[in-house]
Amino acid sequence: MTAEHNAPESNPIVYYNALHPLAEVSGHEERTGRYISAALERMGIARVDHVGGHGVVATIDSGAPGPCVMFRADMDALPYANADGSMTAVHACGHDAHCSMLLAAAGDLVRIVRRGKLKLVFQPGEEDLTGALAMIKDGVLEDVDIAVGAHIRPLSDIPAGSMTAEVTHVACATIGVRFIGATAHASRPHQGVNPIDMAASYIGMVNSIHLDPNASWSTKATRINGEPGVYNNTSGWCEVFFDLRAQTNPLLERMLEMMNTMAQSTALAYGGRLEIKQIDYCPASDYDPELVAMIKSCIVKELGADRLAPATGGGGEDFHFYKVKKPSVRTAYFGVGVGAAPGLHKRDMTFQTQYLVNGVRLWKDIARRLLGDGQAACRP
Ligand SMILES: [Zn+2]
Ligand SMILES: [Zn+2]
């Protein structure tokens, strides 16, 4: 730890030790929000509480012209079932670390921002993909030109002590397609409409979708449920769930469109009815190349070229709604190698907290370049 992080308010581990035991699941981050707000209060930073639920938005406004930049940290933990059936919230995705890094940077950011405006966005509800949308609904994006996110990375992605300027995420969606037929006695199937036939045809059609093999994408049925009942009667409905993944948002949209058309035509062909529900949806990362290049140079400056890890990723992130809902926003998202193991979302995930300081340094350097004065300030 360097001398500059000796003050408790700029030491991420102090915040981490307080936030880790507070672990609260998506939509319930009340104490976490209160803690963050109180920490910002002690630093004298203006903020608004209860944005998009328990979110907190702090603003550092230079009063001088310049871009509006938002730095985003997510707040929520994950629920895990105990042997006795009760649930425990655990920070197994490191969102406590994300809040800690941003809080530890906040005091210095006040001194760094000399033009434009910096918003420190503490976002609830990332794990259930509701938080970014709720904050957008509450107006968090209105004045924003640039949005930057960050996540700790597991050991399987990048070495502890290194950083990546680009954590890539795929677009993903879960849909449920319910075919509704009409029951019939098994000896008189012609008197009904069998939803299992519809579902079977539909799954076959979906499995014959062919999109560009040079891009990565997949769709697959993950669950199938039918109306419970006797075995000598056809059921009234059959529901199939699909998980969709795609490298880009247009590819996922194309898959959803094709699957929708196929479901409609299947129901029509068999004389049945149809209900489609989109259970969740998360857009893919779509980063600004110049911003990513600038973050790479920040990592090299702060840690040295040997600590710059290549792009890494997988999984989904609701951060990308900020880009989808306001396409003019330029986004980037860096990763902090902290040696997390056995992996993110594992209940017993732990990591080396001494590397959180790297994230703090990066937040400050990014702010210096985008909103500082002097030589370092430049538009990437
Ligand atoms: Zn997660
Ligand atoms: Zn996460």
XYZ file of C-alpha atoms and ligand atoms in Angstrom:
382
model
C 0.000 0.000 0.000
C 1.346 3.396 -0.955
C 1.454 6.349 1.429
C -1.385 8.142 -0.362
C -3.777 5.394 0.793
C -2.865 5.555 4.445
C -5.731 7.911 5.285
C -8.730 5.773 6.295
C -11.094 7.599 3.889
C -8.913 6.651 0.921
C -8.240 3.063 1.954
C -10.570 0.682 0.069
C -10.058 -2.093 2.627
C -11.648 0.038 5.367
C -14.823 0.329 3.275
C -14.630 -3.303 2.203
C -14.465 -4.527 5.804
C -17.596 -2.517 6.586
C -19.568 -3.372 3.433
C -18.774 -7.080 3.178
C -20.816 -8.133 6.240
C -23.703 -5.828 5.184
C -24.384 -8.061 2.127
C -27.926 -7.488 0.849
C -29.587 -9.024 -2.218
C -30.927 -7.124 -5.236
C -33.608 -4.602 -4.324
C -32.822 -4.787 -0.597
C -29.579 -2.763 -0.407
C -30.945 -0.420 2.237
C -28.136 -0.599 4.798
C -25.511 -0.629 2.030
C -27.048 2.546 0.562
C -27.104 4.190 3.983
C -23.462 3.303 4.615
C -22.364 4.705 1.234
C -24.372 7.884 1.710
C -22.903 8.425 5.198
C -19.355 7.911 3.889
C -19.954 10.504 1.146
C -21.467 12.844 3.721
C -18.281 12.651 5.805
C -16.323 13.655 2.693
C -18.695 16.570 2.099
C -19.807 15.268 -1.317
C -23.306 16.217 -2.524
C -25.471 13.227 -3.269
C -28.988 11.977 -3.829
C -30.199 8.823 -2.069
C -32.882 6.344 -3.167
C -32.194 6.616 -6.887
C -33.611 3.546 -8.651
C -34.392 1.976 -5.269
C -31.506 2.063 -2.787
C -29.029 3.613 -5.237
C -26.902 6.647 -4.365
C -25.693 9.242 -6.887
C -22.958 11.624 -5.775
C -22.030 14.572 -7.963
C -18.716 16.399 -8.141
C -19.377 19.452 -10.277
C -16.415 21.617 -11.249
C -18.737 24.398 -12.406
C -16.547 24.712 -15.521
C -17.612 23.494 -18.969
C -16.709 19.927 -19.874
C -18.155 16.464 -20.231
C -20.377 14.702 -17.723
C -18.773 11.422 -16.764
C -20.294 8.726 -14.597
C -18.329 6.106 -12.677
C -20.530 3.187 -11.707
C -20.201 0.664 -8.887
C -22.859 -1.978 -8.210
C -24.013 -2.702 -4.658
C -25.911 -5.984 -4.363
C -25.016 -9.446 -3.078
C -26.278 -12.905 -4.050
C -28.704 -15.167 -2.180
C -27.609 -18.668 -1.127
C -29.750 -21.388 0.429
C -28.656 -22.838 3.766
C -29.106 -26.450 4.837
C -32.134 -25.473 6.958
C -33.851 -23.849 3.975
C -33.154 -20.258 5.048
C -31.331 -17.857 2.731
C -28.124 -15.905 3.317
C -26.885 -12.958 1.242
C -23.200 -13.237 0.334
C -20.994 -10.806 -1.588
C -19.794 -13.532 -3.943
C -19.564 -11.261 -7.000
C -17.414 -8.614 -5.347
C -19.853 -5.721 -5.560
C -18.748 -4.705 -2.054
C -15.267 -4.330 -3.548
C -16.622 -2.122 -6.332
C -18.298 0.287 -3.885
C -15.136 0.284 -1.754
C -12.859 1.253 -4.649
C -15.117 4.117 -5.710
C -15.573 5.410 -2.141
C -11.817 5.258 -1.559
C -11.267 7.327 -4.712
C -14.046 9.837 -3.945
C -12.114 12.195 -1.629
C -9.296 12.638 -4.159
C -11.744 12.882 -7.063
C -13.115 16.068 -5.508
C -9.650 17.586 -5.918
C -9.072 16.092 -9.383
C -12.263 17.247 -11.169
C -11.530 20.676 -12.643
C -13.877 20.754 -15.627
C -17.209 19.152 -16.407
C -18.963 16.976 -13.906
C -18.370 13.576 -12.343
C -21.225 11.417 -11.082
C -20.408 8.557 -8.737
C -23.215 6.099 -9.313
C -23.744 3.396 -6.694
C -26.217 1.090 -8.386
C -28.468 -1.472 -6.712
C -29.999 -4.521 -8.414
C -27.288 -5.606 -10.822
C -27.632 -9.332 -10.219
C -31.338 -9.359 -11.076
C -30.741 -6.928 -13.978
C -33.205 -4.339 -12.665
C -30.933 -1.670 -11.156
C -29.525 0.131 -14.214
C -33.001 0.387 -15.762
C -34.463 1.698 -12.487
C -31.727 4.344 -12.209
C -32.215 5.341 -15.858
C -35.923 5.709 -15.156
C -35.006 8.038 -12.277
C -32.997 10.185 -14.700
C -29.417 9.213 -13.875
C -28.364 9.271 -17.554
C -29.897 12.591 -18.567
C -26.697 14.656 -18.613
C -24.182 11.808 -19.007
C -21.711 11.710 -21.928
C -19.347 8.965 -20.751
C -20.033 5.980 -18.475
C -17.322 3.764 -17.015
C -17.829 0.566 -15.026
C -15.474 -1.836 -13.275
C -15.472 -5.377 -11.887
C -12.985 -7.468 -9.979
C -11.756 -10.421 -12.036
C -11.205 -14.010 -11.009
C -7.819 -15.689 -11.136
C -9.052 -17.778 -14.072
C -9.379 -14.567 -16.158
C -6.325 -12.455 -15.357
C -3.473 -12.648 -12.829
C -3.829 -10.994 -9.430
C -2.255 -7.545 -9.532
C -2.937 -7.052 -13.255
C -5.789 -5.135 -14.868
C -7.684 -5.255 -18.139
C -9.091 -2.227 -19.961
C -11.887 -4.262 -21.481
C -14.236 -6.728 -19.806
C -16.511 -7.956 -22.570
C -20.030 -9.205 -21.958
C -22.396 -11.054 -24.241
C -26.039 -10.236 -24.824
C -28.347 -12.782 -23.224
C -32.034 -13.402 -22.799
C -34.342 -15.974 -21.241
C -37.775 -16.488 -22.738
C -40.690 -18.763 -21.900
C -42.980 -19.930 -24.721
C -46.286 -21.428 -23.641
C -48.296 -23.339 -26.235
C -51.945 -23.639 -25.305
C -53.988 -26.387 -26.905
C -57.156 -28.226 -25.942
C -57.228 -31.410 -23.897
C -58.668 -34.609 -25.328
C -59.021 -38.221 -24.234
C -55.990 -40.126 -25.497
C -58.252 -42.408 -27.546
C -59.690 -39.367 -29.376
C -56.699 -37.060 -29.959
C -58.384 -35.516 -33.006
C -60.846 -33.800 -30.653
C -58.105 -31.741 -29.027
C -55.008 -29.740 -29.895
C -51.885 -31.277 -28.390
C -49.499 -28.575 -27.068
C -46.688 -31.126 -26.761
C -46.750 -31.569 -30.550
C -46.487 -27.799 -30.901
C -43.585 -27.594 -28.453
C -41.747 -30.490 -30.125
C -42.084 -28.908 -33.585
C -41.032 -25.558 -32.213
C -37.896 -26.880 -30.501
C -36.932 -28.587 -33.795
C -37.373 -25.298 -35.662
C -35.350 -23.321 -33.140
C -32.565 -25.888 -33.312
C -32.409 -25.369 -37.089
C -31.702 -21.619 -36.816
C -28.534 -20.786 -38.733
C -26.848 -17.464 -38.132
C -23.348 -16.384 -39.135
C -21.012 -19.118 -37.826
C -18.205 -16.543 -37.592
C -20.058 -14.798 -34.780
C -20.684 -16.488 -31.459
C -24.312 -17.141 -30.568
C -26.472 -19.943 -29.189
C -30.039 -20.704 -28.287
C -31.166 -23.800 -26.476
C -34.228 -25.140 -24.665
C -33.451 -25.339 -20.952
C -36.766 -26.416 -19.384
C -40.022 -27.966 -20.528
C -43.159 -28.183 -18.396
C -46.572 -29.579 -19.212
C -49.910 -29.367 -17.497
C -49.929 -31.967 -14.709
C -52.560 -34.687 -15.006
C -53.350 -38.232 -16.010
C -51.351 -39.972 -18.715
C -54.301 -41.033 -20.869
C -55.352 -37.477 -21.565
C -53.499 -34.879 -23.647
C -52.458 -31.835 -21.667
C -53.835 -28.340 -22.009
C -50.544 -26.504 -22.246
C -46.823 -27.023 -22.643
C -44.219 -24.438 -21.797
C -40.625 -24.363 -23.068
C -37.902 -22.081 -21.740
C -34.943 -20.963 -23.819
C -31.633 -19.384 -22.962
C -30.174 -17.175 -25.712
C -26.651 -15.775 -25.941
C -25.035 -13.597 -28.590
C -21.858 -11.637 -29.115
C -23.741 -8.537 -30.241
C -27.096 -6.929 -29.555
C -28.297 -7.093 -33.220
C -27.573 -10.835 -33.289
C -29.645 -11.420 -30.161
C -32.463 -9.264 -31.557
C -32.417 -11.313 -34.772
C -32.677 -14.562 -32.790
C -35.572 -13.242 -30.720
C -37.353 -12.086 -33.865
C -36.918 -15.473 -35.593
C -38.020 -17.397 -32.501
C -41.064 -15.182 -32.159
C -42.094 -15.750 -35.786
C -41.516 -19.504 -35.454
C -43.638 -19.687 -32.301
C -46.497 -17.723 -33.907
C -46.458 -19.879 -37.027
C -46.294 -23.118 -35.003
C -49.347 -22.170 -32.940
C -51.169 -21.150 -36.117
C -50.294 -24.385 -37.937
C -51.636 -26.575 -35.119
C -54.655 -24.423 -34.306
C -53.420 -23.591 -30.826
C -52.646 -20.395 -28.968
C -49.471 -18.884 -27.650
C -48.066 -16.799 -24.814
C -44.465 -15.592 -24.879
C -42.819 -14.037 -21.873
C -39.403 -12.465 -21.798
C -38.025 -13.403 -18.400
C -34.824 -11.447 -18.624
C -32.686 -9.605 -21.102
C -29.226 -8.159 -20.849
C -27.440 -6.271 -23.631
C -23.900 -6.950 -24.842
C -20.957 -4.631 -24.207
C -20.447 -2.002 -26.907
C -17.371 -0.009 -25.944
C -15.849 3.170 -27.294
C -12.458 2.137 -28.758
C -10.774 5.456 -27.898
C -11.961 5.272 -24.317
C -10.686 1.696 -24.031
C -7.326 2.775 -25.476
C -7.148 5.597 -22.939
C -7.853 3.186 -20.059
C -5.110 0.882 -21.358
C -2.667 3.756 -21.144
C -3.899 4.537 -17.602
C -3.165 0.932 -16.568
C 0.292 1.061 -18.128
C 1.002 4.363 -16.377
C -0.247 3.178 -12.971
C 0.973 -0.439 -12.950
C 3.424 -0.850 -15.820
C 3.011 -2.535 -19.213
C 3.579 -6.024 -17.783
C 0.433 -5.678 -15.644
C -1.864 -4.839 -18.565
C -3.961 -7.958 -19.196
C -5.796 -8.589 -22.483
C -9.562 -8.255 -22.921
C -11.472 -10.878 -20.992
C -15.102 -11.559 -20.258
C -18.182 -13.689 -20.472
C -21.416 -13.476 -18.549
C -23.837 -10.557 -18.574
C -23.892 -7.072 -17.015
C -26.807 -4.671 -16.768
C -24.320 -1.768 -17.078
C -24.858 -2.035 -20.841
C -28.408 -0.714 -20.536
C -26.751 2.691 -20.049
C -25.516 2.461 -23.657
C -28.661 0.839 -25.077
C -30.996 3.412 -23.496
C -28.816 6.376 -24.492
C -26.713 5.360 -27.517
C -24.732 8.631 -27.530
C -23.120 7.636 -24.211
C -19.572 6.373 -24.707
C -18.828 3.426 -22.446
C -15.865 1.456 -21.135
C -15.468 -1.139 -18.400
C -12.221 -2.221 -16.795
C -11.327 -5.292 -14.760
C -9.225 -5.440 -11.608
C -7.234 -8.649 -11.159
C -7.567 -9.596 -7.497
C -7.042 -13.360 -7.673
C -10.707 -14.125 -6.909
C -11.172 -17.880 -6.398
C -12.747 -20.404 -6.762
C -14.739 -18.055 -9.023
C -17.303 -15.258 -9.050
C -20.745 -16.336 -7.789
C -19.198 -19.164 -5.775
C -20.435 -18.844 -2.228
C -16.922 -19.263 -0.813
C -15.329 -16.758 -3.227
C -12.440 -14.844 -1.686
C -9.800 -12.546 -3.168
C -6.686 -10.579 -2.276
C -7.977 -7.256 -1.000
C -4.578 -5.566 -1.263
C -5.126 -5.230 -5.024
C -8.248 -3.074 -4.647
C -5.949 -0.092 -4.449
C -5.201 -0.612 -8.163
C -8.852 0.067 -8.955
C -8.751 3.221 -6.824
C -5.687 4.443 -8.703
C -7.353 3.766 -12.029
C -10.539 5.663 -11.140
C -8.409 8.658 -10.228
C -6.294 8.496 -13.368
C -9.353 8.167 -15.621
C -10.893 11.218 -13.915
C -7.621 13.149 -14.271
C -7.592 12.528 -18.017
C -11.269 13.182 -18.682
C -11.988 15.956 -16.188
C -8.690 17.211 -14.819
C -6.754 20.279 -15.794
C -3.217 20.524 -17.113
C -1.363 18.108 -19.319
C -3.200 14.975 -18.294
C -6.601 16.320 -19.286
C -7.506 15.345 -22.781
C -10.387 14.009 -24.732
C -9.514 10.376 -25.499
Zn -22.615 -11.306 -10.400
Zn -20.897 -8.719 -10.545
